[in-house]
PDB file of C-alpha atoms and ligand atoms in Angstrom:
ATOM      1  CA  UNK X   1       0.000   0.000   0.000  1.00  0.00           C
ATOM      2  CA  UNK X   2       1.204   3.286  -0.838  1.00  0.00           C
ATOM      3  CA  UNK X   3       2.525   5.618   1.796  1.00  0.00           C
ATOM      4  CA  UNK X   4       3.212   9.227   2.156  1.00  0.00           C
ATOM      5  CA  UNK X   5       5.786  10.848   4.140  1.00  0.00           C
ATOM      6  CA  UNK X   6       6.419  14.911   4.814  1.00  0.00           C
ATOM      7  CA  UNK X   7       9.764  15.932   4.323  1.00  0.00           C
ATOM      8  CA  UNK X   8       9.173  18.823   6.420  1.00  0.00           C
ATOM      9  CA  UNK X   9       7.894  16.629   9.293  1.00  0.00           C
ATOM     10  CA  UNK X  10      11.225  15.166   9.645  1.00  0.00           C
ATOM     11  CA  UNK X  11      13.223  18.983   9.453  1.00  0.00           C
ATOM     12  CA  UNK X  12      16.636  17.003  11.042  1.00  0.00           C
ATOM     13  CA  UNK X  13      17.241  14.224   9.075  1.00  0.00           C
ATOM     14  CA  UNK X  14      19.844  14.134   6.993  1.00  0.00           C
ATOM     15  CA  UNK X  15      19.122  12.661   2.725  1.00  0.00           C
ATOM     16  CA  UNK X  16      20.829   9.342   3.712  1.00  0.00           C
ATOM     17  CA  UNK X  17      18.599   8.919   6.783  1.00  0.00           C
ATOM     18  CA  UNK X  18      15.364   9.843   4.615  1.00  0.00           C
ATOM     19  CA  UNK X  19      16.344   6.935   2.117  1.00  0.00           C
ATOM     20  CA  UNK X  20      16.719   5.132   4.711  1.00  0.00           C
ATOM     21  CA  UNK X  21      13.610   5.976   6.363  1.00  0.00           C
ATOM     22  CA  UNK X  22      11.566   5.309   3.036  1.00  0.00           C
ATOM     23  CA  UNK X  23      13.077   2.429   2.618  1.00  0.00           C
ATOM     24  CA  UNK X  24      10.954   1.293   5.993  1.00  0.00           C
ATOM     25  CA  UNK X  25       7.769   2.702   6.101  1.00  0.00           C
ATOM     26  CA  UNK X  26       6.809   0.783   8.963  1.00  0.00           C
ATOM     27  CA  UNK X  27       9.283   2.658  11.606  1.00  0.00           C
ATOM     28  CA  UNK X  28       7.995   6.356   9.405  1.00  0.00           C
ATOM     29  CA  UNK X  29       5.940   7.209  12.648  1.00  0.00           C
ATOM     30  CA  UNK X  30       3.251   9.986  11.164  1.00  0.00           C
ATOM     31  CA  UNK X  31       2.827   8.240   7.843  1.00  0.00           C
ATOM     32  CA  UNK X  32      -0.209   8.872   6.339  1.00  0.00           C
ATOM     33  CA  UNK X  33      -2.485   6.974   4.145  1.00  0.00           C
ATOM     34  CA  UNK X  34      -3.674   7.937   0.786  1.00  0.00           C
ATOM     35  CA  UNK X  35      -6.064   7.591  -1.949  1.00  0.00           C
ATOM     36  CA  UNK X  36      -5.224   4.099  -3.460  1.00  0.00           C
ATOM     37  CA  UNK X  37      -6.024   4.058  -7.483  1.00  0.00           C
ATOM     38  CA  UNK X  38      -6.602   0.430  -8.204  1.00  0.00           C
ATOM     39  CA  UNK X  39      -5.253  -1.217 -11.279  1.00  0.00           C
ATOM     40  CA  UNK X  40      -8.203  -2.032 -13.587  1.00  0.00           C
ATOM     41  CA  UNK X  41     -10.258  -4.982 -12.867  1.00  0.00           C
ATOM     42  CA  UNK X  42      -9.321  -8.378 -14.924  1.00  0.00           C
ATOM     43  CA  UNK X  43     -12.942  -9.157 -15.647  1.00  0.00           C
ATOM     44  CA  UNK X  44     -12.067 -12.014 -17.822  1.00  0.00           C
ATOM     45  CA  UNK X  45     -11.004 -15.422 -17.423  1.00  0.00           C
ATOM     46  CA  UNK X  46     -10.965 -17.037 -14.310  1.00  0.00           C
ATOM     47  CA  UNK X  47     -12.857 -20.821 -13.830  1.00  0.00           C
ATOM     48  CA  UNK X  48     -15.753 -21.552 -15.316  1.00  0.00           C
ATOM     49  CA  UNK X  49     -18.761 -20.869 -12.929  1.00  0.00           C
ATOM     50  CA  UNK X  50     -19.806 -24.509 -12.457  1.00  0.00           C
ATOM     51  CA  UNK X  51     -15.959 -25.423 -11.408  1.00  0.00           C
ATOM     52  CA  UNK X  52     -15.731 -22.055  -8.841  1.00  0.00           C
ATOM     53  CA  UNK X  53     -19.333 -23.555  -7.723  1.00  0.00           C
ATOM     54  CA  UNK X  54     -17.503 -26.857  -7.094  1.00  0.00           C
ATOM     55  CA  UNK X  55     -14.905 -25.387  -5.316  1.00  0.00           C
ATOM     56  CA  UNK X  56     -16.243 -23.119  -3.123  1.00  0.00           C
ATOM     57  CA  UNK X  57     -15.799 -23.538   0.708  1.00  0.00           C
ATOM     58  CA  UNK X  58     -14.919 -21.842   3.760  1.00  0.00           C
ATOM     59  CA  UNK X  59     -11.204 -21.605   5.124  1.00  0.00           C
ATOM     60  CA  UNK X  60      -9.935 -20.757   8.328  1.00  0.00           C
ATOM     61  CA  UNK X  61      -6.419 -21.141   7.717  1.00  0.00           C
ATOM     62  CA  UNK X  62      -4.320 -18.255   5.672  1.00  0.00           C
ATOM     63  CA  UNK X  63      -0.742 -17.748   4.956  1.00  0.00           C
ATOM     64  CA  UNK X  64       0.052 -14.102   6.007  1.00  0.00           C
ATOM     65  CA  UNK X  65       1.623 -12.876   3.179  1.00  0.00           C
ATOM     66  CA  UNK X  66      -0.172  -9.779   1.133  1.00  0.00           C
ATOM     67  CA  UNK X  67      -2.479 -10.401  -1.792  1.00  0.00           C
ATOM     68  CA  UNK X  68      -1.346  -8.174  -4.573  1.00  0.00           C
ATOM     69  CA  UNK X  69      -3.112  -5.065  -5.892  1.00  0.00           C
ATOM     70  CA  UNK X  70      -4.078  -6.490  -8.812  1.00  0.00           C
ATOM     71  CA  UNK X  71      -5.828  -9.534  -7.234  1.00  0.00           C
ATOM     72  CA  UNK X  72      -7.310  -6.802  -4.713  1.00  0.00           C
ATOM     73  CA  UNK X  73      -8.721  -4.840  -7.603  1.00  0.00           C
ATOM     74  CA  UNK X  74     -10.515  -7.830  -9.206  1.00  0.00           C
ATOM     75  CA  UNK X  75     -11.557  -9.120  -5.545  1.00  0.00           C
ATOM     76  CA  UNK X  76     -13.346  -5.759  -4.879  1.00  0.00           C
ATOM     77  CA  UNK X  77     -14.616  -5.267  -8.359  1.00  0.00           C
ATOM     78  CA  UNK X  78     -16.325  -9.047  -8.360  1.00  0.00           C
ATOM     79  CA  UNK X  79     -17.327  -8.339  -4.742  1.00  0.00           C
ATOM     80  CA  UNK X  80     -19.361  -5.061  -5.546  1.00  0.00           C
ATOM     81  CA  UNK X  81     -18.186  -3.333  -8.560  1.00  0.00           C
ATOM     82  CA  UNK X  82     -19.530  -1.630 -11.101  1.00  0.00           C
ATOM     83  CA  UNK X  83     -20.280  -3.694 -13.960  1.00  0.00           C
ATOM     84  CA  UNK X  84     -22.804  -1.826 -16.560  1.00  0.00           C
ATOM     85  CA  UNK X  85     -21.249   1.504 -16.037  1.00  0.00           C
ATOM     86  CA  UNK X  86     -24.044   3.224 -17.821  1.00  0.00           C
ATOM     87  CA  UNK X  87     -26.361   2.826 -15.585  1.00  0.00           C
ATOM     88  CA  UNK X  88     -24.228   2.665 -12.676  1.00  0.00           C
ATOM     89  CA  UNK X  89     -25.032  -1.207 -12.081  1.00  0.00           C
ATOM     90  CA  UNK X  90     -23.321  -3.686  -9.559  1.00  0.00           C
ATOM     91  CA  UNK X  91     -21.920  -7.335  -9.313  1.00  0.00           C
ATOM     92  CA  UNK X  92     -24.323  -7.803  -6.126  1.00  0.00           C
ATOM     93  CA  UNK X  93     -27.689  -7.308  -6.459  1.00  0.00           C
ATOM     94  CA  UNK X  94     -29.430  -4.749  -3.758  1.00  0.00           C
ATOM     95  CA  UNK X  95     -32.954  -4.016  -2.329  1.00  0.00           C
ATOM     96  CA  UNK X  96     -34.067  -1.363  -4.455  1.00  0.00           C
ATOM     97  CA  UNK X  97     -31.162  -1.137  -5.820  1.00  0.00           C
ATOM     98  CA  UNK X  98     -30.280   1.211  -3.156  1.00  0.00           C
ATOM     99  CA  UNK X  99     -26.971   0.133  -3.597  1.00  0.00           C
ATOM    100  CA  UNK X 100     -26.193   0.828   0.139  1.00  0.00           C
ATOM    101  CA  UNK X 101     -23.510  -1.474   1.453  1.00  0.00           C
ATOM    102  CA  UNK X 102     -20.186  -0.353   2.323  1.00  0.00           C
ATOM    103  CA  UNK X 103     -16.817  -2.609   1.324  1.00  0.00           C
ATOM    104  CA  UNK X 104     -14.210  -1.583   3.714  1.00  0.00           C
ATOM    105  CA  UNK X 105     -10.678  -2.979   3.340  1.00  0.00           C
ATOM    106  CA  UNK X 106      -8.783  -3.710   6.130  1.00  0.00           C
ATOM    107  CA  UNK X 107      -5.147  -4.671   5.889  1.00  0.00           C
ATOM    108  CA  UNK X 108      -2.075  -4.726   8.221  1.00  0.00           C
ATOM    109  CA  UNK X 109      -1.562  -1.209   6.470  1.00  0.00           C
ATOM    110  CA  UNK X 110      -4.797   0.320   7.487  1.00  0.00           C
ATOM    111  CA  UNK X 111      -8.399   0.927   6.533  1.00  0.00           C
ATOM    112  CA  UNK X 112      -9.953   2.086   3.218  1.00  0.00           C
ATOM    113  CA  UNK X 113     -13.369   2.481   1.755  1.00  0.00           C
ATOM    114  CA  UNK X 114     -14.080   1.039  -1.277  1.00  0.00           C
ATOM    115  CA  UNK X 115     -15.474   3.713  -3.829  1.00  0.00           C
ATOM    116  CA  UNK X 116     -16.571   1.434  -6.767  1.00  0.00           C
ATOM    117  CA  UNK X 117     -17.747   3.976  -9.356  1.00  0.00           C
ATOM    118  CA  UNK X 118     -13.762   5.262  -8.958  1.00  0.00           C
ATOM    119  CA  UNK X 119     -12.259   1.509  -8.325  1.00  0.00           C
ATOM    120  CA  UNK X 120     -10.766   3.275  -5.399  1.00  0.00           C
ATOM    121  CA  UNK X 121      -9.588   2.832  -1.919  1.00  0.00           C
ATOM    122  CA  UNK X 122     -10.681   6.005   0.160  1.00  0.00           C
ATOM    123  CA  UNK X 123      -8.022   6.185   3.341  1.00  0.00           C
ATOM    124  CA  UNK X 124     -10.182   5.231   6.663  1.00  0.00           C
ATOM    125  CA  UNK X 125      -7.962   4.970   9.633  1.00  0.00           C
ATOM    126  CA  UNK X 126      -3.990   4.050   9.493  1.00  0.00           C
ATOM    127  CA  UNK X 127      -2.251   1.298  11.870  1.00  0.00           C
ATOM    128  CA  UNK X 128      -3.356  -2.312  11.717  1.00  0.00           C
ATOM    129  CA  UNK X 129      -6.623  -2.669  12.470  1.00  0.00           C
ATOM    130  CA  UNK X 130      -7.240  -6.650  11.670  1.00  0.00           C
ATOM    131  CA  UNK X 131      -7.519  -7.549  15.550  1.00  0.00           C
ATOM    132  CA  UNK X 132     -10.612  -5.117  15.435  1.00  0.00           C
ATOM    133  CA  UNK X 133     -12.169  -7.092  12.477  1.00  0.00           C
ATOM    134  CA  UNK X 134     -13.084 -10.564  14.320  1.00  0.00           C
ATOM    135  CA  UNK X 135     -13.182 -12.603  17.489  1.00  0.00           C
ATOM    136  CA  UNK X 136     -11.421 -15.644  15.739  1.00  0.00           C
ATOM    137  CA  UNK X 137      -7.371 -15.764  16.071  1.00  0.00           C
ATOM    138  CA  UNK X 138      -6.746 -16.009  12.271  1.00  0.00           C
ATOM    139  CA  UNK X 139      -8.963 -12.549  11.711  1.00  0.00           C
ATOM    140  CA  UNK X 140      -5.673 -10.643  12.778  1.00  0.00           C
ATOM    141  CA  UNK X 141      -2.943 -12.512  11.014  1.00  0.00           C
ATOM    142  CA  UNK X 142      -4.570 -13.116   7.574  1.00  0.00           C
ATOM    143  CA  UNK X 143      -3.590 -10.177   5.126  1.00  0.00           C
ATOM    144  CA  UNK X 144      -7.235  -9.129   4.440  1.00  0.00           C
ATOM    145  CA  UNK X 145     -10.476  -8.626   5.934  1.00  0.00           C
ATOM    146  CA  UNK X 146     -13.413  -6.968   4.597  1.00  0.00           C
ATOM    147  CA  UNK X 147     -15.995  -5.442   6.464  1.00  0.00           C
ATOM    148  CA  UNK X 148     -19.318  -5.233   4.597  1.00  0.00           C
ATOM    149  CA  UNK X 149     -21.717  -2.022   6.008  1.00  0.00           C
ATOM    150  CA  UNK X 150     -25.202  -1.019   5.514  1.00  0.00           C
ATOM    151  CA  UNK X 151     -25.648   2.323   5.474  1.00  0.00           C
ATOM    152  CA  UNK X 152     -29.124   2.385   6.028  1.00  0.00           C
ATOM    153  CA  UNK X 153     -29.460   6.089   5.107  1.00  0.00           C
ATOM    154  CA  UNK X 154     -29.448   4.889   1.879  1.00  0.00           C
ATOM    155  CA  UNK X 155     -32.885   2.352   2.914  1.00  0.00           C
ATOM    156  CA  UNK X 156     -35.399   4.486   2.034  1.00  0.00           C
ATOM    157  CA  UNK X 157     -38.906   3.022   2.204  1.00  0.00           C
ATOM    158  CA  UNK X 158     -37.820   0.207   4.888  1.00  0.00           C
ATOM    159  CA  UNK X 159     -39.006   0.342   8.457  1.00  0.00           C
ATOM    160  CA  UNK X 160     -36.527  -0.088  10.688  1.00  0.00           C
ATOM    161  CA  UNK X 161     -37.258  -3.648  11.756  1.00  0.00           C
ATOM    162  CA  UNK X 162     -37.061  -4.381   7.863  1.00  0.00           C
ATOM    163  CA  UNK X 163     -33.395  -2.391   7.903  1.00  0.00           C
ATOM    164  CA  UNK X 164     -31.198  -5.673   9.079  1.00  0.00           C
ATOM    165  CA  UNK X 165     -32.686  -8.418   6.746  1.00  0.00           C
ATOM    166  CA  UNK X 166     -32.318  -6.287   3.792  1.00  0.00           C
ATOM    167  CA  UNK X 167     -28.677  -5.345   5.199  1.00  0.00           C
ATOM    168  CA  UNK X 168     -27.821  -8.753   5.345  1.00  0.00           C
ATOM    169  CA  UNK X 169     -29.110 -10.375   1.990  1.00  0.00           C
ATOM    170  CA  UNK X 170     -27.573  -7.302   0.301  1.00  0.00           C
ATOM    171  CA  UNK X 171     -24.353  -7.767   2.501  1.00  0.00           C
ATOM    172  CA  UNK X 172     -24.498 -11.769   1.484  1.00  0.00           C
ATOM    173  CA  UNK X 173     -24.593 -11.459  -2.298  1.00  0.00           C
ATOM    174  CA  UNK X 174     -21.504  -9.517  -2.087  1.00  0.00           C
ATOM    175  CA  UNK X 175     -19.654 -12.500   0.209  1.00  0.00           C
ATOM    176  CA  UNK X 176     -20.818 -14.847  -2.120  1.00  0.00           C
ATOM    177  CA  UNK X 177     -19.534 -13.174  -5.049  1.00  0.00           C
ATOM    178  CA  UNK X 178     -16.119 -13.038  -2.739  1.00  0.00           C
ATOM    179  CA  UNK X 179     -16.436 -16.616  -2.159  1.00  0.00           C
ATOM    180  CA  UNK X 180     -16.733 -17.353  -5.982  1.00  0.00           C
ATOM    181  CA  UNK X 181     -13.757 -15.194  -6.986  1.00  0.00           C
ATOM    182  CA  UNK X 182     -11.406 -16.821  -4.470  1.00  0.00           C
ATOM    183  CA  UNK X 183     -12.919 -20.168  -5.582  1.00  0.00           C
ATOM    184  CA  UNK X 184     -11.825 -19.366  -8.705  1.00  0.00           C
ATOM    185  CA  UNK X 185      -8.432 -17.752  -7.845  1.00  0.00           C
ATOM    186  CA  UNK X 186      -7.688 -20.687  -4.941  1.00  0.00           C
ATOM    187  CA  UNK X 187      -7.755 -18.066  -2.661  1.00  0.00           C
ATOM    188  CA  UNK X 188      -8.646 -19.020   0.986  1.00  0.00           C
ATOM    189  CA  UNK X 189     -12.003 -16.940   2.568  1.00  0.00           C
ATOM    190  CA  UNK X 190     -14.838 -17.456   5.054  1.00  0.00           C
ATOM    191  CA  UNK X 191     -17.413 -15.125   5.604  1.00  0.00           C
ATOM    192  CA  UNK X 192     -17.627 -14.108   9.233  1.00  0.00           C
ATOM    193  CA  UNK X 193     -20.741 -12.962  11.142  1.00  0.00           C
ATOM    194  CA  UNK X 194     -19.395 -13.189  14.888  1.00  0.00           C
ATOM    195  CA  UNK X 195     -18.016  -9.719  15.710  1.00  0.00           C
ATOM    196  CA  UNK X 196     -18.013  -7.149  17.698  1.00  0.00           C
ATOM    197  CA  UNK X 197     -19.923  -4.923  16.433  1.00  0.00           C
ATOM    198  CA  UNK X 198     -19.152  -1.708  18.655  1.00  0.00           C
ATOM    199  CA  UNK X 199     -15.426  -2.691  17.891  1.00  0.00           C
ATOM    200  CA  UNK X 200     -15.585  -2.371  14.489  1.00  0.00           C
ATOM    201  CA  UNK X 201     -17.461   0.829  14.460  1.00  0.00           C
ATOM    202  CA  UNK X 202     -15.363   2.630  16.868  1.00  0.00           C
ATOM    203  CA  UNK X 203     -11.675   1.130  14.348  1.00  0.00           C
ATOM    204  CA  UNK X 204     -13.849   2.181  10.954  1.00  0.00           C
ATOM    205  CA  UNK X 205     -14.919   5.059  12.214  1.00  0.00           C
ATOM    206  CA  UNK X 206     -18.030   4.372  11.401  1.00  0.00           C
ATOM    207  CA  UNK X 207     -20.408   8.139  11.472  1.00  0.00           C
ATOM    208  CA  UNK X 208     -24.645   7.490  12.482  1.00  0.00           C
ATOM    209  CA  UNK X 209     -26.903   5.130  10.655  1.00  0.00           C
ATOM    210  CA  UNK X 210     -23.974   2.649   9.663  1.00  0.00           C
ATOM    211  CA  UNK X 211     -25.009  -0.998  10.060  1.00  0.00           C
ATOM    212  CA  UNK X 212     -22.034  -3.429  10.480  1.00  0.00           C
ATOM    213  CA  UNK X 213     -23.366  -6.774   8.575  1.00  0.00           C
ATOM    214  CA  UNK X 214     -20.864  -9.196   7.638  1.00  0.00           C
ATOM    215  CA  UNK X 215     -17.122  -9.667   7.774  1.00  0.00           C
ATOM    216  CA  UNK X 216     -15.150 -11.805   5.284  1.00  0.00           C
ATOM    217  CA  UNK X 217     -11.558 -13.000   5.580  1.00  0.00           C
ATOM    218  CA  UNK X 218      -9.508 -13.478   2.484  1.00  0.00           C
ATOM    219  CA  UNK X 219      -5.743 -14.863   2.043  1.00  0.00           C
ATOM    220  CA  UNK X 220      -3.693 -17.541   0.009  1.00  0.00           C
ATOM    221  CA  UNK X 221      -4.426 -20.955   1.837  1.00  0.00           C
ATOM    222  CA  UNK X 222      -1.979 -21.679   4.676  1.00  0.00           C
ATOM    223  CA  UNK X 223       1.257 -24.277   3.033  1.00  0.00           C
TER     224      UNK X 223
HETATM  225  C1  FMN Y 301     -24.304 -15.612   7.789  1.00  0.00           C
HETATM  226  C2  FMN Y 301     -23.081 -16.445   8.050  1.00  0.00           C
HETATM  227  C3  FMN Y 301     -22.296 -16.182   9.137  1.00  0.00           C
HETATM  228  C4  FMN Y 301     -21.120 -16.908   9.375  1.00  0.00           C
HETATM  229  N1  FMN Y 301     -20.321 -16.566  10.415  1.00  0.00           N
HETATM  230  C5  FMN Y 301     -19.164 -17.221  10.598  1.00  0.00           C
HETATM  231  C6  FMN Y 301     -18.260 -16.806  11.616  1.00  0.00           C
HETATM  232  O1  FMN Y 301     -18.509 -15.859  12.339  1.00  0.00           O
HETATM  233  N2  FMN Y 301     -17.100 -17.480  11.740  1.00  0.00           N
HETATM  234  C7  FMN Y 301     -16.772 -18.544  10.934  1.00  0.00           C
HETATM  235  O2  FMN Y 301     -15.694 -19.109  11.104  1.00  0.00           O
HETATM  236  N3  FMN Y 301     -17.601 -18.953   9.950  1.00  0.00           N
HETATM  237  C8  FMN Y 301     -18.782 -18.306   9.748  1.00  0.00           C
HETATM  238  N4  FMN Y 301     -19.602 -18.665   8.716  1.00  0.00           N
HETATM  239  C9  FMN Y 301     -19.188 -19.726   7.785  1.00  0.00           C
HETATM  240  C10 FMN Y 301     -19.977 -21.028   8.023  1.00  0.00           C
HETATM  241  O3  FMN Y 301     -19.573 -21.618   9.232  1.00  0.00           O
HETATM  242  C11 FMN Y 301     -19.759 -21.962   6.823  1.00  0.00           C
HETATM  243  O4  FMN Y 301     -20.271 -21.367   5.662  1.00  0.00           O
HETATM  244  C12 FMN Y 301     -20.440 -23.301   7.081  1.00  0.00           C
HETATM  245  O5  FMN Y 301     -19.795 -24.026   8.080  1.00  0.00           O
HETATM  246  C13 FMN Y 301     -20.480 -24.177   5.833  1.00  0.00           C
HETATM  247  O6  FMN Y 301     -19.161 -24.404   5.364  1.00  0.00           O
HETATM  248  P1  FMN Y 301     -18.784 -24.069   3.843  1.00  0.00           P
HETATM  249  O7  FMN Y 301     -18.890 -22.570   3.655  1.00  0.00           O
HETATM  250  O8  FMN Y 301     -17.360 -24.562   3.674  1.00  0.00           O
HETATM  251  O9  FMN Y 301     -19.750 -24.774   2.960  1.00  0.00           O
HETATM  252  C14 FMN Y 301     -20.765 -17.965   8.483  1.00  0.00           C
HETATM  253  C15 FMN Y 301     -21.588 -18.235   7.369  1.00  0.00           C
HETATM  254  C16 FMN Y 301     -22.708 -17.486   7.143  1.00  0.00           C
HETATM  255  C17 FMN Y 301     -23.547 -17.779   5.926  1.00  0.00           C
END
């Protein structure tokens, strides 16, 4: 994940120590996220659906090593990206098409928002925030979670006992979608409903009328 880093923040070090620094960006105390373009989604090829069908399951166990940006950028565009851009359409279905679910991308980096019209990730919150994600001891370790959010601003027309079933139908196209991409990829994911819900809003920063629904863990399968 990119990084920036203010020269003028660091007004005593020397150009050797700056490489140096660079070099590292986990010891730049004060770096600061930023917007994260993603590479254009791959949106052919892959397994045929009946074999990603046959292979889908749920894994618990993930190596901890990063997934690249270009598998991120097809991951988030199968999850819940745009896919008729004329009429602003979606992989994932929605109630009313309201279209209201949040991707957030959580990484040992940091937290972004997916923005899907701009195949974007929109900084969040910086530091390593997987612990937050999950109750289960591989949340923190694998190299990304996903948090899926209503924001049931957007649920217009739905009473508010109605709110949370349409959050989490909405919410569980897009982890199926997830599931069939890493199927297809052999990427390891389970989708994750056990969380603290509090936790995550307080690490997301999550603002009023923001509905946490479902987490998903994704990863390379464990060697
Ligand atoms: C709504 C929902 C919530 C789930 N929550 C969790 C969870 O919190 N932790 C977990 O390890 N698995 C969770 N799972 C995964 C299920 O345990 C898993 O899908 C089930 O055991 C069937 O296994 P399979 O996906 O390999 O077919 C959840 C699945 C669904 C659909």
């Amino acid at each position: 994940m990119a990084v920036r880093i203010s020269v003028s923040r660091f007004p005593m070090l020397t150009t050797a120590a700056l490489v140096a620094l660079l070099a590292c960006p986990a010891l730049a105390g004060g770096a600061e996220l930023q917007t994260i373009q993603l590479p254009k989604p791959r949106t052919e090829g892959g397994k045929p659906l009946m074999q990603a069908l046959a292979a889908r399951h749920s894994s618990r166990e993930f190596a901890t090593r990063a997934l690249p940006q270009e598998v991120l950028s097809d991951l988030l565009w199968a999850a819940f990206g745009v896919n008729r851009p004329d009429k602003g359409g979606r992989t994932a279905p929605s109630a009313m098409n309201w279209q209201e679910i949040e991707v957030y991308v959580v990484t040992a980096e940091g937290a972004w928002l997916y923005d899907a019209t701009a195949h974007a990730l929109k900084p969040v919150a910086e530091g390593d925030l997987r612990a937050a994600t999950g109750v289960q001891p591989f949340v923190k370790d694998a190299p990304l979670n996903l948090v899926l959010v209503a924001d049931t601003t957007k649920m217009t027309r739905a009473s508010a006992d109605q709110r949370p079933f349409y959050a989490g139908a909405d919410a569980a196209f897009i982890a199926q979608n997830v599931y069939l991409y890493c199927a297809s990829e052999g990427l390891a994911t389970v989708v994750r409903a056990s969380f603290d819900r509090a936790e995550v809003a307080r690490a997301l920063k999550l603002g009023p009328g923001r509905m946490p629904a479902l987490a998903q863990t994704v990863g390379y399968p464990k060697e």
